[in-house]
Short mmCIF file of C-alpha atoms and ligand atoms in Angstrom, two decimals:
data_model
loop_
_atom_site.label_atom_id
_atom_site.label_comp_id
_atom_site.label_asym_id
_atom_site.label_seq_id
_atom_site.Cartn_x
_atom_site.Cartn_y
_atom_site.Cartn_z
CA UNK A 187 11.31 30.69 -7.08
CA UNK A 188 13.39 33.54 -5.70
CA UNK A 189 17.12 33.68 -6.13
CA UNK A 190 17.42 33.46 -2.34
CA UNK A 191 15.77 30.05 -1.99
CA UNK A 192 17.76 27.12 -0.66
CA UNK A 193 18.92 24.64 -3.27
CA UNK A 194 16.70 21.77 -2.13
CA UNK A 195 13.51 23.77 -2.81
CA UNK A 196 14.16 23.59 -6.52
CA UNK A 197 13.51 19.85 -6.76
CA UNK A 198 10.93 19.56 -4.04
CA UNK A 199 7.49 18.31 -5.02
CA UNK A 200 5.04 19.78 -2.47
CA UNK A 201 1.96 17.91 -1.31
CA UNK A 202 -1.20 18.80 -3.25
CA UNK A 203 -4.14 19.27 -0.88
CA UNK A 204 -7.64 18.48 -2.12
CA UNK A 205 -9.54 21.47 -3.41
CA UNK A 206 -11.31 23.61 -0.79
CA UNK A 207 -14.30 25.38 -2.27
CA UNK A 208 -17.42 27.04 -0.90
CA UNK A 209 -19.44 27.31 -4.11
CA UNK A 210 -23.11 27.35 -2.99
CA UNK A 211 -24.78 23.98 -3.35
CA UNK A 212 -21.52 22.11 -3.85
CA UNK A 213 -21.57 18.50 -2.65
CA UNK A 214 -18.07 18.27 -1.24
CA UNK A 215 -16.83 14.71 -1.01
CA UNK A 216 -13.15 15.20 -1.84
CA UNK A 217 -11.15 15.71 1.37
CA UNK A 218 -12.54 13.17 3.83
CA UNK A 219 -14.05 15.69 6.19
CA UNK A 220 -16.82 14.75 8.56
CA UNK A 221 -20.18 15.97 7.21
CA UNK A 222 -21.54 16.52 10.73
CA UNK A 223 -20.74 19.53 12.93
CA UNK A 224 -18.53 19.24 16.02
CA UNK A 225 -20.16 18.20 19.31
CA UNK A 226 -22.58 20.71 20.91
CA UNK A 227 -20.09 21.32 23.76
CA UNK A 228 -17.48 22.40 21.22
CA UNK A 229 -19.93 24.81 19.63
CA UNK A 230 -20.80 26.23 23.07
CA UNK A 231 -17.12 26.66 23.94
CA UNK A 232 -16.50 28.46 20.66
CA UNK A 233 -19.36 30.86 21.38
CA UNK A 234 -17.77 31.53 24.77
CA UNK A 235 -14.41 32.36 23.17
CA UNK A 236 -16.30 34.64 20.85
CA UNK A 237 -17.41 36.77 23.80
CA UNK A 238 -13.83 37.40 25.00
CA UNK A 239 -14.99 37.00 28.61
CA UNK A 240 -12.92 33.93 29.20
CA UNK A 241 -10.29 33.22 31.86
CA UNK A 242 -7.66 32.85 29.20
CA UNK A 243 -7.97 35.78 26.87
CA UNK A 244 -6.34 35.81 23.48
CA UNK A 245 -3.73 38.38 24.50
CA UNK A 246 -1.99 35.57 26.43
CA UNK A 247 0.06 32.78 24.89
CA UNK A 248 -1.49 29.32 24.97
CA UNK A 249 -0.25 26.76 27.50
CA UNK A 250 2.89 25.35 25.79
CA UNK A 251 2.59 22.08 27.73
CA UNK A 252 -0.99 21.71 26.41
CA UNK A 253 -1.76 20.35 29.89
CA UNK A 254 -5.56 20.01 29.87
CA UNK A 255 -5.66 18.42 26.44
CA UNK A 256 -2.87 15.96 27.25
CA UNK A 257 -4.60 15.06 30.53
CA UNK A 258 -7.90 14.56 28.71
CA UNK A 259 -6.37 12.32 26.04
CA UNK A 260 -4.30 10.31 28.54
CA UNK A 261 -7.38 9.62 30.60
CA UNK A 262 -9.50 8.80 27.50
CA UNK A 263 -6.95 6.24 26.26
CA UNK A 264 -5.92 5.08 29.74
CA UNK A 265 -2.22 5.83 29.22
CA UNK A 266 0.30 7.91 31.19
CA UNK A 267 0.37 11.63 30.38
CA UNK A 268 4.02 11.33 29.34
CA UNK A 269 2.89 9.01 26.53
CA UNK A 270 0.93 11.75 24.72
CA UNK A 271 2.09 14.66 22.54
CA UNK A 272 -0.18 17.08 20.68
CA UNK A 273 0.33 19.26 17.64
CA UNK A 274 -1.21 21.45 14.99
CA UNK A 275 -3.00 18.70 13.09
CA UNK A 276 -1.54 15.25 12.68
CA UNK A 277 0.38 16.69 9.73
CA UNK A 278 2.52 18.59 12.21
CA UNK A 279 2.95 15.57 14.49
CA UNK A 280 4.02 13.52 11.45
CA UNK A 281 6.47 16.27 10.47
CA UNK A 282 7.92 16.24 14.02
CA UNK A 283 8.24 12.45 13.80
CA UNK A 284 10.12 12.71 10.51
CA UNK A 285 12.39 15.37 12.02
CA UNK A 286 13.09 13.16 15.02
CA UNK A 287 13.17 9.65 13.52
CA UNK A 288 13.26 9.90 9.75
CA UNK A 289 16.85 9.24 8.64
CA UNK A 290 15.40 6.52 6.45
CA UNK A 291 11.67 5.97 6.02
CA UNK A 292 9.76 3.12 4.43
CA UNK A 293 6.13 3.66 3.49
CA UNK A 294 3.53 2.22 1.11
CA UNK A 295 3.72 3.51 -2.45
CA UNK A 296 0.01 4.26 -2.47
CA UNK A 297 -0.75 6.07 0.75
CA UNK A 298 -0.95 9.55 2.23
CA UNK A 299 0.76 11.95 -0.18
CA UNK A 300 2.64 13.70 2.59
CA UNK A 301 4.85 10.71 3.49
CA UNK A 302 7.29 11.14 0.58
CA UNK A 303 7.09 14.96 0.81
CA UNK A 304 8.12 14.95 4.48
CA UNK A 305 10.86 12.56 3.43
CA UNK A 306 12.27 15.13 1.04
CA UNK A 307 12.00 17.86 3.64
CA UNK A 308 13.31 16.10 6.70
CA UNK A 309 14.99 12.77 6.05
CA UNK A 310 17.70 11.26 3.97
CA UNK A 311 15.81 8.60 2.12
CA UNK A 312 12.28 7.36 1.54
CA UNK A 313 11.57 3.93 0.11
CA UNK A 314 8.07 3.30 -1.17
CA UNK A 315 6.78 -0.28 -1.16
CA UNK A 316 4.04 -1.20 -3.68
CA UNK A 317 0.72 -2.44 -2.36
CA UNK A 318 -0.41 -5.98 -3.18
CA UNK A 319 -2.55 -6.45 -6.31
CA UNK A 320 -5.69 -6.12 -4.20
CA UNK A 321 -4.40 -2.86 -2.67
CA UNK A 322 -3.38 -4.25 0.70
CA UNK A 323 -0.30 -3.43 2.78
CA UNK A 324 1.55 -6.73 3.24
CA UNK A 325 3.74 -6.53 6.38
CA UNK A 326 6.07 -9.20 4.94
CA UNK A 327 7.17 -6.65 2.33
CA UNK A 328 8.65 -4.48 5.11
CA UNK A 329 10.75 -7.19 6.76
CA UNK A 330 14.10 -6.84 5.07
CA UNK A 331 14.78 -3.14 5.01
CA UNK A 332 16.15 -0.82 7.63
CA UNK A 333 14.57 2.40 8.78
CA UNK A 334 11.38 3.77 10.23
CA UNK A 335 8.18 2.21 8.91
CA UNK A 336 5.18 4.45 8.44
CA UNK A 337 1.75 3.16 7.47
CA UNK A 338 -1.72 4.61 7.55
CA UNK A 339 -4.28 2.23 9.03
CA UNK A 340 -6.80 2.22 7.50
CA UNK A 341 -4.76 3.22 4.50
CA UNK A 342 -5.65 6.22 2.35
CA UNK A 343 -6.86 6.46 -0.35
CA UNK A 344 -7.73 2.75 -0.39
CA UNK A 345 -9.62 2.59 2.93
CA UNK A 346 -8.21 -0.90 3.56
CA UNK A 347 -7.50 -2.03 7.10
CA UNK A 348 -4.34 -4.12 7.58
CA UNK A 349 -5.58 -5.51 10.90
CA UNK A 350 -3.88 -5.35 14.27
CA UNK A 351 -2.01 -8.59 13.51
CA UNK A 352 -0.42 -6.79 10.55
CA UNK A 353 0.72 -3.97 12.82
CA UNK A 354 2.13 -6.48 15.32
CA UNK A 355 4.04 -8.16 12.51
CA UNK A 356 5.61 -4.81 11.59
CA UNK A 357 6.48 -4.20 15.25
CA UNK A 358 8.17 -7.60 15.46
CA UNK A 359 10.94 -6.33 13.15
CA UNK A 360 12.11 -4.12 16.03
CA UNK A 361 12.31 -0.93 13.99
CA UNK A 362 10.23 2.14 14.80
CA UNK A 363 6.69 1.79 13.44
CA UNK A 364 4.55 4.91 13.03
CA UNK A 365 0.88 4.04 12.60
CA UNK A 366 -1.14 6.93 11.22
CA UNK A 367 -4.71 6.38 12.44
CA UNK A 368 -6.21 9.50 10.89
CA UNK A 369 -9.19 7.32 9.88
CA UNK A 370 -8.96 4.99 12.85
CA UNK A 371 -12.37 5.81 14.29
CA UNK A 372 -14.53 4.20 11.62
CA UNK A 373 -14.13 0.46 11.93
CA UNK A 374 -10.48 -0.58 12.31
CA UNK A 375 -8.87 -1.70 15.55
CA UNK A 376 -6.59 0.93 17.08
CA UNK A 377 -2.96 0.18 17.90
CA UNK A 378 -3.09 2.52 20.92
CA UNK A 379 -3.58 -0.36 23.42
CA UNK A 380 -0.27 -1.81 22.15
CA UNK A 381 1.68 1.31 23.08
CA UNK A 382 2.15 0.09 26.70
CA UNK A 383 3.93 -3.03 25.49
CA UNK A 384 6.16 -1.78 22.67
CA UNK A 385 8.84 0.91 22.83
CA UNK A 386 8.97 1.06 19.01
CA UNK A 387 5.35 2.09 18.33
CA UNK A 388 4.09 5.62 17.75
CA UNK A 389 0.39 5.99 16.97
CA UNK A 390 -0.62 9.27 15.33
CA UNK A 391 -4.24 10.40 15.44
CA UNK A 392 -6.32 13.46 14.58
CA UNK A 393 -9.41 15.43 15.54
CA UNK A 394 -9.97 16.28 11.87
CA UNK A 395 -12.00 13.26 10.74
CA UNK A 396 -13.96 11.37 13.39
CA UNK A 397 -14.27 14.45 15.60
CA UNK A 398 -15.38 16.95 12.92
CA UNK A 399 -12.61 19.44 13.71
CA UNK A 400 -10.59 19.64 10.47
CA UNK A 401 -10.80 23.43 10.60
CA UNK A 402 -9.21 23.53 14.06
CA UNK A 403 -5.99 21.58 13.35
CA UNK A 404 -5.49 19.27 16.30
CA UNK A 405 -3.48 16.07 16.12
CA UNK A 406 -1.70 13.88 18.66
CA UNK A 407 0.70 11.02 19.11
CA UNK A 408 0.64 8.22 21.65
CA UNK A 409 3.67 6.07 22.30
CA UNK A 410 6.50 5.15 24.64
CA UNK A 411 7.51 8.10 26.85
CA UNK A 412 10.96 8.29 25.24
CA UNK A 413 9.43 8.66 21.78
CA UNK A 414 7.12 11.39 23.12
CA UNK A 415 10.10 13.10 24.73
CA UNK A 416 11.83 13.14 21.33
CA UNK A 417 8.74 14.61 19.65
CA UNK A 418 8.58 17.31 22.32
CA UNK A 419 12.26 18.14 21.91
CA UNK A 420 11.48 18.91 18.28
CA UNK A 421 8.31 20.82 19.12
CA UNK A 422 10.07 23.00 21.68
CA UNK A 423 12.89 23.65 19.21
CA UNK A 424 10.43 24.67 16.51
CA UNK A 425 7.22 26.18 17.84
CA UNK A 426 6.29 25.71 21.51
CA UNK A 427 2.89 27.30 20.85
CA UNK A 428 1.96 25.24 17.85
CA UNK A 429 -1.50 24.57 19.24
CA UNK A 430 -3.63 27.62 19.95
CA UNK A 431 -5.82 28.11 23.03
CA UNK A 432 -9.09 27.98 21.13
CA UNK A 433 -8.24 24.74 19.33
CA UNK A 434 -7.11 23.10 22.57
CA UNK A 435 -10.36 24.05 24.25
CA UNK A 436 -12.39 22.72 21.33
CA UNK A 437 -10.51 19.42 21.43
CA UNK A 438 -11.05 18.95 25.17
CA UNK A 439 -14.78 19.62 24.78
CA UNK A 440 -14.98 17.17 21.91
CA UNK A 441 -13.49 14.31 23.94
CA UNK A 442 -16.01 14.98 26.74
CA UNK A 443 -18.93 14.05 24.49
CA UNK A 444 -18.48 10.34 23.76
CA UNK A 445 -22.17 9.87 22.96
CA UNK A 446 -22.19 12.43 20.16
CA UNK A 447 -18.88 11.05 18.83
CA UNK A 448 -20.25 7.50 18.65
CA UNK A 449 -23.54 8.62 17.10
CA UNK A 450 -21.85 10.52 14.26
CA UNK A 451 -19.39 7.70 13.61
CA UNK A 452 -22.25 5.19 13.48
CA UNK A 453 -24.05 7.35 10.95
CA UNK A 454 -20.94 7.52 8.76
CA UNK A 455 -20.35 3.75 8.95
CA UNK A 456 -24.00 2.97 8.16
CA UNK A 457 -24.01 5.42 5.24
CA UNK A 458 -20.76 3.90 3.93
CA UNK A 459 -22.20 0.39 3.99
CA UNK A 460 -25.43 1.39 2.30
CA UNK A 461 -23.61 3.54 -0.28
CA UNK A 462 -21.11 0.77 -1.16
CA UNK A 463 -24.05 -1.59 -1.83
CA UNK A 464 -25.76 0.98 -4.08
CA UNK A 465 -22.57 1.55 -6.07
CA UNK A 466 -22.04 -2.19 -6.50
CA UNK A 467 -25.59 -2.48 -7.80
CA UNK A 468 -24.66 0.10 -10.44
CA UNK A 469 -21.70 -2.02 -11.56
CA UNK A 470 -18.90 -0.42 -9.54
CA UNK A 471 -16.20 -2.31 -7.68
CA UNK A 472 -15.89 -0.86 -4.17
CA UNK A 473 -12.81 -1.74 -2.09
CA UNK A 474 -13.63 -2.82 1.47
CA UNK A 475 -13.25 0.33 3.57
CA UNK A 476 -12.75 0.95 7.28
CA UNK A 477 -12.59 4.70 6.72
CA UNK A 478 -14.94 7.60 5.97
CA UNK A 479 -14.34 7.20 2.26
CA UNK A 480 -14.39 4.47 -0.38
CA UNK A 481 -12.18 3.82 -3.35
CA UNK A 482 -14.17 2.66 -6.32
CA UNK A 483 -13.85 1.94 -9.99
CA UNK A 484 -16.71 1.46 -12.41
CA UNK A 485 -18.11 1.39 -15.90
CA UNK A 486 -16.99 5.02 -16.47
CA UNK A 487 -13.21 5.69 -16.43
CA UNK A 488 -12.00 7.42 -13.24
CA UNK A 489 -11.10 10.78 -14.71
CA UNK A 490 -14.28 11.02 -16.78
CA UNK A 491 -16.45 10.11 -13.80
CA UNK A 492 -14.67 12.72 -11.66
CA UNK A 493 -15.11 15.41 -14.35
CA UNK A 494 -18.76 14.61 -15.04
CA UNK A 495 -19.57 14.76 -11.34
CA UNK A 496 -17.76 18.04 -11.11
CA UNK A 497 -19.91 19.48 -13.91
CA UNK A 498 -22.85 18.59 -11.66
CA UNK A 499 -21.34 20.41 -8.67
CA UNK A 500 -20.19 17.24 -6.91
CA UNK A 501 -16.54 17.11 -5.90
CA UNK A 502 -14.72 13.80 -5.36
CA UNK A 503 -10.98 12.97 -5.60
CA UNK A 504 -9.14 11.55 -8.58
CA UNK A 505 -5.46 10.53 -8.47
CA UNK A 506 -3.82 10.49 -11.87
CA UNK A 507 -1.26 7.81 -11.08
CA UNK A 508 -0.71 4.09 -11.41
CA UNK A 509 -2.11 1.72 -10.23
CA UNK A 510 -5.15 3.73 -9.05
CA UNK A 511 -5.76 5.69 -12.25
CA UNK A 512 -9.03 3.81 -12.90
CA UNK A 513 -10.33 4.56 -9.42
CA UNK A 514 -11.77 7.53 -7.60
CA UNK A 515 -11.97 8.22 -3.88
CA UNK A 516 -15.33 9.31 -2.52
CA UNK A 517 -15.75 10.74 0.98
CA UNK A 518 -18.81 9.54 2.87
CA UNK A 519 -21.04 12.56 3.40
CA UNK A 520 -24.58 12.69 4.73
CA UNK A 521 -27.12 10.22 3.36
CA UNK A 522 -28.65 13.08 1.40
CA UNK A 523 -25.32 13.99 -0.21
CA UNK A 524 -24.69 10.37 -1.16
CA UNK A 525 -28.17 10.15 -2.72
CA UNK A 526 -27.33 13.16 -4.88
CA UNK A 527 -24.11 11.48 -5.96
CA UNK A 528 -25.96 8.25 -6.79
CA UNK A 529 -28.55 10.13 -8.87
CA UNK A 530 -25.78 11.93 -10.77
CA UNK A 531 -23.96 8.62 -11.27
CA UNK A 532 -27.08 7.05 -12.82
CA UNK A 533 -27.33 9.98 -15.23
CA UNK A 534 -23.66 9.66 -16.17
CA UNK A 535 -24.03 5.92 -16.75
CA UNK A 536 -27.09 6.50 -18.97
CA UNK A 537 -25.19 9.12 -21.00
CA UNK A 538 -22.27 6.81 -21.62
CA UNK A 539 -24.46 3.88 -22.81
N1 PMP B 48 -2.94 11.20 7.67
C1 PMP B 48 -3.75 10.87 6.68
C2 PMP B 48 -3.73 9.48 6.15
C3 PMP B 48 -4.61 11.84 6.13
O1 PMP B 48 -5.41 11.54 5.10
C4 PMP B 48 -4.61 13.15 6.66
C5 PMP B 48 -5.54 14.23 6.16
N2 PMP B 48 -5.56 14.53 4.89
C6 PMP B 48 -3.73 13.44 7.69
C7 PMP B 48 -2.92 12.44 8.19
C8 PMP B 48 -3.61 14.81 8.26
O2 PMP B 48 -4.68 15.17 9.02
P1 PMP B 48 -4.69 16.47 9.94
O3 PMP B 48 -3.42 17.21 9.69
O4 PMP B 48 -5.89 17.21 9.53
O5 PMP B 48 -4.75 15.95 11.33
#
């Protein structure tokens, strides 16, 4: 740390992203990316940008109001345009939300690693509530506190869905509820339709997972127009051009292709169900997942399983903390990738017998 750094940096514990690696032949199942490419329309649009013959060349700033993308999302979700804000990945939208609403934040103890980090950066206090013994978020545990509630649904890294009734229970407390639906395309019910009826609900979503655009960094929030106004006040006080022209164009093209979106999601969900069954047959416990990953624990301890897979060029995620130390999180890749992981798992199990 330099001698010029602000005091708070000294004690800050930054978020640790999953490893990004491009070793040839690596089976990469550690950061919950979509194994399928973006929609063909996105790929065509990117080729177009590559030619530099477009109406909006890169020497111009992007549209700070993000008009076409906001219009596209508002129409897709059937909400007013003033109920949508967009940002550079949902990480940025979450950061804006903490800046705007995060005096005190309450979140699950086992959830997205950024929630406490943003707390340290932007808010006074973060209280982390343990999950139930079976790794669920119990809305009753959030009743008595004050402050903004933030939950991921489905939760990460557990994959468990708390159900729309759970979200409504949280909303009934009257405090602001931020629902992070980063994995909301793979089997859970979205809270977006509730946004018309509650002024204390902000739903945060991303193009990174279901829409195969993690490399582009596009996220958005849907909620009451006053909440969106607050988010935009922060955005325009921080970086009005946080979303670049190319990324916005890619996102718009992605939303246009509902058929491709549904087909890739179906493949992921089918692969997840088949894979969970195969793992259970090998003696693993697999938590019920509504996401593009599963959390599992088996005959080989979590860390050892992670390391032995890594030796075989297969990358999954291990979290060295209670109460998930015995578990690993495995992203659902293509069927072929999951077959490789299952073969390697059989070898590892045979070795440890
Ligand atoms: N929320 C959750 C629960 C996540 O796991 C992630 C991705 N790691 C994000 C938000 C951020 O996604 P992005 O910034 O790529 O939109």
